[in-house]
Amino acid sequence: MRQIQMVDLKSQYEKIQNEIDASVLDVIRSTQFINGSEVKKFQEDLENYLGVKHVIPCGNGTDALQVAMMALDLKPGDEIITTSFTFVATVEVIALLGLTPVLVDVLPDTFNIDPESVKKAITPKTKAIVPVHLFGQCVHMEPLMELAKEHNLHIIEDNAQAIGADYIFEDGRRQKAGTLGIIGCTSFFPSKNLGCYGDGGAVFTNDDELAKKLRVIVNHGMEVRYYHDSVGVNSRLDSVQAAILRIKLKHLNCYAGARNKAARYYDKAFANNPRITTPVRSKFSTHVFHQYTLVIDNLDQFALQNFMGEKGIPAMIYYPVPMHMQKAYQDPRYKEGDFPVTEKLSKTVISLPMHTELDEEQLKHITDSLLEYLK
Ligand SMILES: *Cc1c(COP(=O)(O)O)cnc(C)c1O
């Protein structure tokens, strides 16, 4: 059996190696490492794929969130509502910009931000909502979009984990995750669904003015060279990464298919175990399975992780400590017990290997081992 990995980037690379190697070599020979033609072409490819007017590539997903908030002129004291059950980057940039993160709980079935809790958290200082499409499935956006309209709030989607997923509106209309808010943000970190071979990220918007502003911000606040009209950052996607992403983007739908196939295998194997809750498929989103995350009753996560490890199976806990219980984000407004769903999830979730290259032999070993542990 091939070694089981949480994300098997090597096997994936081997299948597209000729194309990748040739493209990377082309960039090297062109010596257009920064802002080369590959970056422009990737931007256009991604705009077409997502059906969005503007894609602005940047250095990574964390920067994407930061430049989005900078472009919206959010100011210290402004409150930004987001979820406590997320990767730290979401909350980090809010804090870095001197904005106030207002954390809320998630729904127990999708692990995504609870629109009712968002509603209750809105104050006159609220300026934006940052829904995180966690683990590959969209947040229920329509209630958030209504709240945003009613209270004049921006929606910035953290789409680092759900690129390629479709949001399904109540009327059946579909739209790509990350293109519903005023700005969508994504990451091309290697283990993400559309991962490059280093760091990378992008923001998306349908707003022409904002797109212009975002392009200036990621380039030192500079529209005309050496004239700086606003404070910006240096956040670029390099040409080598863009060339790799152009190739991988062509496979993104197939990759989502492979992830779904592995997910169905897991679902079936765990269906009859009363302690295991398999991932829910919400009716307003397709699932691209960035992670396959189980909730297991009465679980000692670390003991299970060790047991699986001894069988050669990596398993991860995303995320063991909610944001409101992190040392760096302590806030007198929050204490343990405030977000019961998030807190319970953080103690009972376990994510299994999920990537595009899992074969049946590996899946069988993983599911047999987990069921053996629970016996
Ligand atoms: C990965 C991730 C980010 C940050 O992306 P980087 O490219 O690593 O900076 C932000 N938000 C979420 C939810 C993520 O999973």
mmCIF file of C-alpha atoms and ligand atoms in Angstrom:
data_model
loop_
_atom_site.group_PDB
_atom_site.id
_atom_site.type_symbol
_atom_site.label_atom_id
_atom_site.label_comp_id
_atom_site.label_asym_id
_atom_site.label_seq_id
_atom_site.Cartn_x
_atom_site.Cartn_y
_atom_site.Cartn_z
ATOM 1 C CA MET A 1 0.000 0.000 0.000
ATOM 2 C CA ARG A 2 1.213 3.505 -0.796
ATOM 3 C CA GLN A 3 1.922 5.531 2.323
ATOM 4 C CA ILE A 4 -1.191 7.400 3.448
ATOM 5 C CA GLN A 5 -0.821 11.140 3.729
ATOM 6 C CA MET A 6 -3.172 13.832 4.948
ATOM 7 C CA VAL A 7 -2.607 15.482 1.555
ATOM 8 C CA ASP A 8 -0.666 13.589 -1.109
ATOM 9 C CA LEU A 9 0.863 16.336 -3.223
ATOM 10 C CA LYS A 10 3.570 14.099 -4.652
ATOM 11 C CA SER A 11 1.254 11.583 -6.318
ATOM 12 C CA GLN A 12 -0.844 14.435 -7.643
ATOM 13 C CA TYR A 13 2.218 16.160 -9.096
ATOM 14 C CA GLU A 14 3.435 12.971 -10.783
ATOM 15 C CA LYS A 15 0.256 12.822 -12.867
ATOM 16 C CA ILE A 16 0.798 16.310 -14.298
ATOM 17 C CA GLN A 17 4.558 16.417 -14.028
ATOM 18 C CA ASN A 18 5.383 16.885 -17.728
ATOM 19 C CA GLU A 19 3.063 19.836 -18.095
ATOM 20 C CA ILE A 20 4.124 21.446 -14.806
ATOM 21 C CA ASP A 21 7.838 21.018 -15.442
ATOM 22 C CA ALA A 22 7.582 22.508 -18.932
ATOM 23 C CA SER A 23 5.588 25.513 -17.688
ATOM 24 C CA VAL A 24 7.902 26.231 -14.788
ATOM 25 C CA LEU A 25 10.902 25.990 -17.091
ATOM 26 C CA ASP A 26 9.234 28.434 -19.486
ATOM 27 C CA VAL A 27 8.868 30.974 -16.694
ATOM 28 C CA ILE A 28 12.479 30.523 -15.638
ATOM 29 C CA ARG A 29 13.681 30.960 -19.207
ATOM 30 C CA SER A 30 11.487 34.047 -19.650
ATOM 31 C CA THR A 31 12.943 35.509 -16.410
ATOM 32 C CA GLN A 32 9.593 37.312 -15.926
ATOM 33 C CA PHE A 33 9.353 36.236 -12.327
ATOM 34 C CA ILE A 34 7.151 39.024 -11.002
ATOM 35 C CA ASN A 35 3.988 40.247 -12.756
ATOM 36 C CA GLY A 36 4.819 38.158 -15.808
ATOM 37 C CA SER A 37 2.324 37.180 -18.468
ATOM 38 C CA GLU A 38 1.500 33.924 -16.644
ATOM 39 C CA VAL A 39 0.051 35.929 -13.757
ATOM 40 C CA LYS A 40 -2.211 37.880 -16.105
ATOM 41 C CA LYS A 41 -3.289 34.697 -17.873
ATOM 42 C CA PHE A 42 -4.018 32.915 -14.610
ATOM 43 C CA GLN A 43 -6.039 35.879 -13.449
ATOM 44 C CA GLU A 44 -8.158 35.673 -16.601
ATOM 45 C CA ASP A 45 -8.507 31.891 -16.365
ATOM 46 C CA LEU A 46 -9.736 32.197 -12.802
ATOM 47 C CA GLU A 47 -12.131 35.034 -13.665
ATOM 48 C CA ASN A 48 -13.672 32.792 -16.318
ATOM 49 C CA TYR A 49 -13.823 29.792 -14.034
ATOM 50 C CA LEU A 50 -15.471 31.696 -11.198
ATOM 51 C CA GLY A 51 -17.671 33.871 -13.375
ATOM 52 C CA VAL A 52 -16.415 36.979 -11.615
ATOM 53 C CA LYS A 53 -15.351 40.291 -13.161
ATOM 54 C CA HIS A 54 -12.077 40.774 -11.334
ATOM 55 C CA VAL A 55 -9.487 38.486 -9.792
ATOM 56 C CA ILE A 56 -6.571 40.225 -8.107
ATOM 57 C CA PRO A 57 -3.799 37.761 -7.255
ATOM 58 C CA CYS A 58 -1.774 38.373 -4.091
ATOM 59 C CA GLY A 59 0.843 36.767 -1.887
ATOM 60 C CA ASN A 60 -1.278 34.428 0.245
ATOM 61 C CA GLY A 61 -4.738 33.947 1.700
ATOM 62 C CA THR A 62 -4.012 35.940 4.845
ATOM 63 C CA ASP A 63 -2.933 38.922 2.732
ATOM 64 C CA ALA A 64 -6.082 38.487 0.655
ATOM 65 C CA LEU A 65 -8.206 39.038 3.771
ATOM 66 C CA GLN A 66 -6.054 41.966 4.841
ATOM 67 C CA VAL A 67 -6.137 43.824 1.524
ATOM 68 C CA ALA A 68 -9.888 43.226 1.299
ATOM 69 C CA MET A 69 -10.395 44.982 4.619
ATOM 70 C CA MET A 70 -7.983 47.772 3.641
ATOM 71 C CA ALA A 71 -9.833 48.359 0.360
ATOM 72 C CA LEU A 72 -13.139 48.706 2.191
ATOM 73 C CA ASP A 73 -11.645 51.495 4.322
ATOM 74 C CA LEU A 74 -12.437 49.727 7.560
ATOM 75 C CA LYS A 75 -11.185 51.807 10.488
ATOM 76 C CA PRO A 76 -10.034 51.044 14.043
ATOM 77 C CA GLY A 77 -13.090 50.564 16.212
ATOM 78 C CA ASP A 78 -15.150 49.043 13.420
ATOM 79 C CA GLU A 79 -16.602 45.705 14.390
ATOM 80 C CA ILE A 80 -16.200 42.727 12.093
ATOM 81 C CA ILE A 81 -18.338 39.682 12.775
ATOM 82 C CA THR A 82 -16.834 36.290 12.094
ATOM 83 C CA THR A 83 -16.788 32.750 13.435
ATOM 84 C CA SER A 84 -14.810 31.432 16.374
ATOM 85 C CA PHE A 85 -14.423 28.083 14.582
ATOM 86 C CA THR A 86 -11.875 28.941 11.907
ATOM 87 C CA PHE A 87 -8.213 29.093 11.062
ATOM 88 C CA VAL A 88 -6.530 31.981 12.857
ATOM 89 C CA ALA A 89 -5.849 34.053 9.710
ATOM 90 C CA THR A 90 -9.459 35.218 9.576
ATOM 91 C CA VAL A 91 -9.300 36.794 13.017
ATOM 92 C CA GLU A 92 -5.627 37.761 12.832
ATOM 93 C CA VAL A 93 -6.003 40.319 10.059
ATOM 94 C CA ILE A 94 -8.990 41.916 11.773
ATOM 95 C CA ALA A 95 -6.885 42.388 14.911
ATOM 96 C CA LEU A 96 -3.787 43.507 12.948
ATOM 97 C CA LEU A 97 -5.727 46.314 11.303
ATOM 98 C CA GLY A 98 -6.943 47.518 14.700
ATOM 99 C CA LEU A 99 -10.494 46.442 13.921
ATOM 100 C CA THR A 100 -12.573 44.618 16.502
ATOM 101 C CA PRO A 101 -13.261 40.935 15.835
ATOM 102 C CA VAL A 102 -16.727 40.014 17.038
ATOM 103 C CA LEU A 103 -16.917 36.256 17.260
ATOM 104 C CA VAL A 104 -20.047 34.160 17.011
ATOM 105 C CA ASP A 105 -20.966 30.495 17.174
ATOM 106 C CA VAL A 106 -21.451 28.007 14.332
ATOM 107 C CA LEU A 107 -24.177 25.588 13.369
ATOM 108 C CA PRO A 108 -23.675 22.026 14.585
ATOM 109 C CA ASP A 109 -24.379 20.365 11.236
ATOM 110 C CA THR A 110 -22.288 22.381 8.750
ATOM 111 C CA PHE A 111 -19.757 23.884 11.218
ATOM 112 C CA ASN A 112 -20.427 27.187 9.453
ATOM 113 C CA ILE A 113 -21.318 30.566 10.963
ATOM 114 C CA ASP A 114 -24.822 30.750 12.420
ATOM 115 C CA PRO A 115 -26.817 33.565 10.750
ATOM 116 C CA GLU A 116 -29.035 33.951 13.838
ATOM 117 C CA SER A 117 -25.970 34.545 16.008
ATOM 118 C CA VAL A 118 -24.660 37.044 13.465
ATOM 119 C CA LYS A 119 -27.946 38.906 13.657
ATOM 120 C CA LYS A 120 -27.716 39.153 17.436
ATOM 121 C CA ALA A 121 -24.116 40.406 17.275
ATOM 122 C CA ILE A 122 -24.837 43.387 15.040
ATOM 123 C CA THR A 123 -24.322 46.793 16.700
ATOM 124 C CA PRO A 124 -24.105 50.331 15.284
ATOM 125 C CA LYS A 125 -20.325 49.769 15.007
ATOM 126 C CA THR A 126 -20.617 46.657 12.849
ATOM 127 C CA LYS A 127 -19.154 47.233 9.383
ATOM 128 C CA ALA A 128 -18.608 43.795 7.919
ATOM 129 C CA ILE A 129 -19.324 40.093 8.186
ATOM 130 C CA VAL A 130 -16.654 37.540 7.291
ATOM 131 C CA PRO A 131 -18.270 34.169 6.627
ATOM 132 C CA VAL A 132 -15.772 31.316 6.324
ATOM 133 C CA HIS A 133 -16.810 28.508 3.968
ATOM 134 C CA LEU A 134 -15.327 25.897 6.262
ATOM 135 C CA PHE A 135 -14.020 22.514 5.090
ATOM 136 C CA GLY A 136 -15.290 22.998 1.514
ATOM 137 C CA GLN A 137 -18.935 23.890 1.910
ATOM 138 C CA CYS A 138 -20.612 27.286 1.643
ATOM 139 C CA VAL A 139 -22.069 29.212 4.510
ATOM 140 C CA HIS A 140 -25.823 29.803 4.235
ATOM 141 C CA MET A 141 -25.383 33.148 2.472
ATOM 142 C CA GLU A 142 -28.893 34.393 1.791
ATOM 143 C CA PRO A 143 -29.742 35.258 5.424
ATOM 144 C CA LEU A 144 -26.354 36.995 5.726
ATOM 145 C CA MET A 145 -26.919 38.897 2.498
ATOM 146 C CA GLU A 146 -30.264 40.098 3.819
ATOM 147 C CA LEU A 147 -28.688 41.238 7.093
ATOM 148 C CA ALA A 148 -25.926 42.986 5.158
ATOM 149 C CA LYS A 149 -28.460 44.826 3.053
ATOM 150 C CA GLU A 150 -30.598 45.812 6.008
ATOM 151 C CA HIS A 151 -27.675 47.095 8.119
ATOM 152 C CA ASN A 152 -25.454 48.317 5.286
ATOM 153 C CA LEU A 153 -22.630 45.859 5.973
ATOM 154 C CA HIS A 154 -19.924 44.468 3.721
ATOM 155 C CA ILE A 155 -19.614 40.732 3.245
ATOM 156 C CA ILE A 156 -16.051 39.494 2.809
ATOM 157 C CA GLU A 157 -16.012 35.777 2.074
ATOM 158 C CA ASP A 158 -13.118 33.744 3.409
ATOM 159 C CA ASN A 159 -13.089 31.187 0.645
ATOM 160 C CA ALA A 160 -9.688 29.657 1.382
ATOM 161 C CA GLN A 161 -11.276 26.220 1.828
ATOM 162 C CA ALA A 162 -14.096 26.137 -0.723
ATOM 163 C CA ILE A 163 -12.780 27.293 -4.073
ATOM 164 C CA GLY A 164 -14.810 25.598 -6.797
ATOM 165 C CA ALA A 165 -17.870 24.987 -4.616
ATOM 166 C CA ASP A 166 -21.205 26.230 -5.925
ATOM 167 C CA TYR A 167 -23.580 28.215 -3.760
ATOM 168 C CA ILE A 168 -27.147 27.118 -4.523
ATOM 169 C CA PHE A 169 -29.757 29.851 -4.072
ATOM 170 C CA GLU A 170 -33.286 29.044 -2.946
ATOM 171 C CA ASP A 171 -34.471 29.476 -6.530
ATOM 172 C CA GLY A 172 -31.924 26.899 -7.718
ATOM 173 C CA ARG A 173 -29.546 29.429 -9.268
ATOM 174 C CA ARG A 174 -25.871 28.618 -8.726
ATOM 175 C CA GLN A 175 -22.915 30.883 -8.168
ATOM 176 C CA LYS A 176 -19.301 30.116 -7.304
ATOM 177 C CA ALA A 177 -18.284 30.404 -3.664
ATOM 178 C CA GLY A 178 -16.355 33.611 -3.076
ATOM 179 C CA THR A 179 -18.286 35.648 -5.630
ATOM 180 C CA LEU A 180 -21.371 36.442 -3.541
ATOM 181 C CA GLY A 181 -19.908 38.980 -1.138
ATOM 182 C CA ILE A 182 -18.475 42.351 -2.070
ATOM 183 C CA ILE A 183 -15.028 40.705 -1.932
ATOM 184 C CA GLY A 184 -14.051 37.040 -1.838
ATOM 185 C CA CYS A 185 -10.655 35.890 -0.590
ATOM 186 C CA THR A 186 -8.796 32.683 -1.263
ATOM 187 C CA SER A 187 -5.509 30.927 -0.579
ATOM 188 C CA PHE A 188 -3.373 28.810 -2.896
ATOM 189 C CA PHE A 189 -1.392 27.292 -0.021
ATOM 190 C CA PRO A 190 -0.169 23.891 -1.276
ATOM 191 C CA SER A 191 -2.689 21.841 0.704
ATOM 192 C CA LYS A 192 -5.711 23.931 -0.339
ATOM 193 C CA ASN A 193 -8.039 22.565 -3.030
ATOM 194 C CA LEU A 194 -6.342 24.742 -5.639
ATOM 195 C CA GLY A 195 -2.834 24.765 -4.244
ATOM 196 C CA CYS A 196 0.374 26.073 -5.777
ATOM 197 C CA TYR A 197 3.926 25.028 -4.894
ATOM 198 C CA GLY A 198 4.569 27.790 -2.413
ATOM 199 C CA ASP A 199 2.439 30.655 -1.129
ATOM 200 C CA GLY A 200 -0.277 32.356 -3.122
ATOM 201 C CA GLY A 201 -3.675 33.950 -2.794
ATOM 202 C CA ALA A 202 -6.262 36.095 -4.534
ATOM 203 C CA VAL A 203 -9.223 38.356 -4.003
ATOM 204 C CA PHE A 204 -12.303 38.443 -6.251
ATOM 205 C CA THR A 205 -14.855 41.170 -6.805
ATOM 206 C CA ASN A 206 -17.478 42.269 -9.306
ATOM 207 C CA ASP A 207 -17.015 45.914 -8.308
ATOM 208 C CA ASP A 208 -14.828 47.858 -10.787
ATOM 209 C CA GLU A 209 -13.844 50.603 -8.339
ATOM 210 C CA LEU A 210 -12.886 48.157 -5.618
ATOM 211 C CA ALA A 211 -10.883 46.074 -8.075
ATOM 212 C CA LYS A 212 -8.888 49.134 -9.026
ATOM 213 C CA LYS A 213 -8.289 49.958 -5.388
ATOM 214 C CA LEU A 214 -7.251 46.395 -4.574
ATOM 215 C CA ARG A 215 -4.716 46.350 -7.422
ATOM 216 C CA VAL A 216 -3.170 49.532 -6.067
ATOM 217 C CA ILE A 217 -3.090 48.264 -2.462
ATOM 218 C CA VAL A 218 -1.308 44.984 -3.293
ATOM 219 C CA ASN A 219 1.328 47.023 -5.130
ATOM 220 C CA HIS A 220 2.524 49.455 -2.422
ATOM 221 C CA GLY A 221 -0.431 51.809 -2.879
ATOM 222 C CA MET A 222 1.080 52.713 -6.229
ATOM 223 C CA GLU A 223 -0.853 53.326 -9.411
ATOM 224 C CA VAL A 224 1.766 55.389 -11.186
ATOM 225 C CA ARG A 225 5.245 54.104 -10.455
ATOM 226 C CA TYR A 226 6.795 55.784 -7.407
ATOM 227 C CA TYR A 227 3.680 57.830 -6.687
ATOM 228 C CA HIS A 228 1.851 56.508 -3.626
ATOM 229 C CA ASP A 229 -1.710 57.686 -3.128
ATOM 230 C CA SER A 230 -2.574 55.256 -0.356
ATOM 231 C CA VAL A 231 -0.765 53.024 2.106
ATOM 232 C CA GLY A 232 -0.405 49.630 0.505
ATOM 233 C CA VAL A 233 1.451 46.385 0.967
ATOM 234 C CA ASN A 234 3.722 44.226 -1.142
ATOM 235 C CA SER A 235 1.651 41.158 -1.873
ATOM 236 C CA ARG A 236 2.157 39.403 -5.188
ATOM 237 C CA LEU A 237 1.619 36.024 -6.731
ATOM 238 C CA ASP A 238 4.811 35.135 -8.558
ATOM 239 C CA SER A 239 4.895 33.891 -12.129
ATOM 240 C CA VAL A 240 6.107 30.380 -11.284
ATOM 241 C CA GLN A 241 3.114 29.868 -8.987
ATOM 242 C CA ALA A 242 0.749 31.353 -11.565
ATOM 243 C CA ALA A 243 2.027 28.943 -14.221
ATOM 244 C CA ILE A 244 1.441 25.993 -11.878
ATOM 245 C CA LEU A 245 -2.006 27.253 -10.908
ATOM 246 C CA ARG A 246 -3.050 27.616 -14.552
ATOM 247 C CA ILE A 247 -2.429 23.918 -15.040
ATOM 248 C CA LYS A 248 -4.052 22.851 -11.790
ATOM 249 C CA LEU A 249 -7.114 25.031 -12.378
ATOM 250 C CA LYS A 250 -7.942 22.907 -15.436
ATOM 251 C CA HIS A 251 -8.140 19.898 -13.104
ATOM 252 C CA LEU A 252 -10.001 21.591 -10.261
ATOM 253 C CA ASN A 253 -13.414 20.094 -11.054
ATOM 254 C CA CYS A 254 -11.897 16.625 -11.441
ATOM 255 C CA TYR A 255 -10.065 17.102 -8.173
ATOM 256 C CA ALA A 256 -13.349 17.971 -6.456
ATOM 257 C CA GLY A 257 -14.813 14.808 -8.007
ATOM 258 C CA ALA A 258 -11.986 12.676 -6.595
ATOM 259 C CA ARG A 259 -12.459 14.237 -3.162
ATOM 260 C CA ASN A 260 -16.209 13.556 -3.315
ATOM 261 C CA LYS A 261 -15.558 9.964 -4.295
ATOM 262 C CA ALA A 262 -13.333 9.450 -1.249
ATOM 263 C CA ALA A 263 -15.956 11.198 0.902
ATOM 264 C CA ARG A 264 -18.657 8.809 -0.326
ATOM 265 C CA TYR A 265 -16.478 5.830 0.562
ATOM 266 C CA TYR A 266 -16.013 7.213 4.077
ATOM 267 C CA ASP A 267 -19.746 8.005 4.404
ATOM 268 C CA LYS A 268 -20.728 4.490 3.500
ATOM 269 C CA ALA A 269 -18.215 2.857 5.822
ATOM 270 C CA PHE A 270 -19.303 4.937 8.815
ATOM 271 C CA ALA A 271 -23.027 5.091 8.099
ATOM 272 C CA ASN A 272 -24.070 2.507 10.663
ATOM 273 C CA ASN A 273 -21.884 3.523 13.558
ATOM 274 C CA PRO A 274 -24.017 5.281 16.179
ATOM 275 C CA ARG A 275 -21.088 7.305 17.580
ATOM 276 C CA ILE A 276 -20.034 8.805 14.256
ATOM 277 C CA THR A 277 -21.658 11.765 12.532
ATOM 278 C CA THR A 278 -20.472 12.022 8.934
ATOM 279 C CA PRO A 279 -20.341 15.384 7.137
ATOM 280 C CA VAL A 280 -23.702 16.871 6.253
ATOM 281 C CA ARG A 281 -24.355 17.981 2.665
ATOM 282 C CA SER A 282 -26.213 21.241 2.931
ATOM 283 C CA LYS A 283 -28.928 22.009 0.397
ATOM 284 C CA PHE A 284 -27.509 25.424 -0.431
ATOM 285 C CA SER A 285 -24.008 24.302 -1.406
ATOM 286 C CA THR A 286 -22.028 21.684 -3.233
ATOM 287 C CA HIS A 287 -19.172 20.244 -1.192
ATOM 288 C CA VAL A 288 -15.570 20.242 -2.384
ATOM 289 C CA PHE A 289 -14.256 18.459 0.716
ATOM 290 C CA HIS A 290 -11.271 20.496 1.646
ATOM 291 C CA GLN A 291 -11.526 18.364 4.768
ATOM 292 C CA TYR A 292 -13.504 15.273 5.608
ATOM 293 C CA THR A 293 -14.402 15.909 9.222
ATOM 294 C CA LEU A 294 -16.248 13.549 11.519
ATOM 295 C CA VAL A 295 -17.879 14.314 14.835
ATOM 296 C CA ILE A 296 -17.485 11.380 17.198
ATOM 297 C CA ASP A 297 -19.345 11.125 20.515
ATOM 298 C CA ASN A 298 -17.271 10.797 23.690
ATOM 299 C CA LEU A 299 -14.034 11.015 21.820
ATOM 300 C CA ASP A 300 -10.520 11.296 23.155
ATOM 301 C CA GLN A 301 -9.252 12.929 19.973
ATOM 302 C CA PHE A 302 -5.594 12.601 20.844
ATOM 303 C CA ALA A 303 -5.881 8.921 21.720
ATOM 304 C CA LEU A 304 -7.594 8.300 18.384
ATOM 305 C CA GLN A 305 -4.948 10.349 16.602
ATOM 306 C CA ASN A 306 -2.212 8.224 18.224
ATOM 307 C CA PHE A 307 -3.998 4.980 17.401
ATOM 308 C CA MET A 308 -4.378 5.995 13.763
ATOM 309 C CA GLY A 309 -0.770 7.204 13.684
ATOM 310 C CA GLU A 310 0.445 3.788 14.771
ATOM 311 C CA LYS A 311 -1.409 2.321 11.810
ATOM 312 C CA GLY A 312 0.299 4.735 9.450
ATOM 313 C CA ILE A 313 -2.722 7.007 9.132
ATOM 314 C CA PRO A 314 -2.460 10.734 9.758
ATOM 315 C CA ALA A 315 -5.555 12.367 11.281
ATOM 316 C CA MET A 316 -5.882 15.995 12.247
ATOM 317 C CA ILE A 317 -7.935 18.062 14.655
ATOM 318 C CA TYR A 318 -9.251 21.166 12.906
ATOM 319 C CA TYR A 319 -9.469 23.100 15.170
ATOM 320 C CA PRO A 320 -8.632 22.123 18.740
ATOM 321 C CA VAL A 321 -8.892 25.607 20.279
ATOM 322 C CA PRO A 322 -11.630 28.048 19.218
ATOM 323 C CA MET A 323 -10.536 31.608 18.526
ATOM 324 C CA HIS A 324 -12.240 33.044 21.623
ATOM 325 C CA MET A 325 -10.158 30.716 23.774
ATOM 326 C CA GLN A 326 -6.811 31.531 22.164
ATOM 327 C CA LYS A 327 -4.324 33.439 24.299
ATOM 328 C CA ALA A 328 -3.695 36.028 21.582
ATOM 329 C CA TYR A 329 -7.387 36.786 21.120
ATOM 330 C CA GLN A 330 -8.530 36.902 24.711
ATOM 331 C CA ASP A 331 -11.187 39.499 25.158
ATOM 332 C CA PRO A 332 -13.189 40.330 28.263
ATOM 333 C CA ARG A 333 -16.334 39.966 26.173
ATOM 334 C CA TYR A 334 -15.770 36.225 25.748
ATOM 335 C CA LYS A 335 -15.257 33.330 28.077
ATOM 336 C CA GLU A 336 -15.311 29.580 27.921
ATOM 337 C CA GLY A 337 -18.907 28.424 27.518
ATOM 338 C CA ASP A 338 -20.011 31.343 25.332
ATOM 339 C CA PHE A 339 -20.013 29.348 22.078
ATOM 340 C CA PRO A 340 -21.188 25.880 23.049
ATOM 341 C CA VAL A 341 -21.364 24.475 19.519
ATOM 342 C CA THR A 342 -17.864 25.596 18.588
ATOM 343 C CA GLU A 343 -16.486 24.409 21.906
ATOM 344 C CA LYS A 344 -18.106 21.000 21.609
ATOM 345 C CA LEU A 345 -16.904 20.613 18.030
ATOM 346 C CA SER A 346 -13.362 21.513 18.971
ATOM 347 C CA LYS A 347 -13.397 18.556 21.373
ATOM 348 C CA THR A 348 -15.120 16.012 19.144
ATOM 349 C CA VAL A 349 -13.997 16.574 15.536
ATOM 350 C CA ILE A 350 -11.411 14.568 13.696
ATOM 351 C CA SER A 351 -10.395 15.053 10.061
ATOM 352 C CA LEU A 352 -9.301 12.059 8.016
ATOM 353 C CA PRO A 353 -6.886 12.043 5.080
ATOM 354 C CA MET A 354 -8.561 13.871 2.204
ATOM 355 C CA HIS A 355 -6.978 14.538 -1.148
ATOM 356 C CA THR A 356 -7.251 13.698 -4.812
ATOM 357 C CA GLU A 357 -5.120 10.544 -4.796
ATOM 358 C CA LEU A 358 -6.705 8.252 -2.193
ATOM 359 C CA ASP A 359 -7.231 4.714 -3.489
ATOM 360 C CA GLU A 360 -9.610 2.033 -2.226
ATOM 361 C CA GLU A 361 -6.920 0.090 -0.439
ATOM 362 C CA GLN A 362 -5.956 3.167 1.544
ATOM 363 C CA LEU A 363 -9.568 4.122 2.221
ATOM 364 C CA LYS A 364 -10.339 0.623 3.466
ATOM 365 C CA HIS A 365 -7.373 0.676 5.826
ATOM 366 C CA ILE A 366 -8.428 4.083 7.163
ATOM 367 C CA THR A 367 -12.080 3.174 7.722
ATOM 368 C CA ASP A 368 -11.291 -0.308 9.132
ATOM 369 C CA SER A 369 -8.824 1.221 11.568
ATOM 370 C CA LEU A 370 -11.186 3.906 12.799
ATOM 371 C CA LEU A 371 -14.011 1.408 13.283
ATOM 372 C CA GLU A 372 -11.640 -0.914 15.101
ATOM 373 C CA TYR A 373 -10.750 1.893 17.503
ATOM 374 C CA LEU A 374 -14.394 2.573 18.263
ATOM 375 C CA LYS A 375 -15.254 -1.085 18.901
HETATM 376 C C1 LIG B 1 -5.552 28.700 4.764
HETATM 377 C C2 LIG B 1 -6.534 29.637 5.279
HETATM 378 C C3 LIG B 1 -6.292 31.021 5.303
HETATM 379 C C4 LIG B 1 -4.955 31.634 5.026
HETATM 380 O O1 LIG B 1 -4.329 31.316 3.850
HETATM 381 P P1 LIG B 1 -2.733 31.421 3.716
HETATM 382 O O2 LIG B 1 -2.504 31.353 2.251
HETATM 383 O O3 LIG B 1 -2.148 30.284 4.468
HETATM 384 O O4 LIG B 1 -2.321 32.737 4.285
HETATM 385 C C5 LIG B 1 -7.317 31.854 5.697
HETATM 386 N N1 LIG B 1 -8.505 31.369 6.076
HETATM 387 C C6 LIG B 1 -8.774 30.054 6.095
HETATM 388 C C7 LIG B 1 -10.128 29.587 6.524
HETATM 389 C C8 LIG B 1 -7.795 29.140 5.718
HETATM 390 O O5 LIG B 1 -8.075 27.832 5.746
#
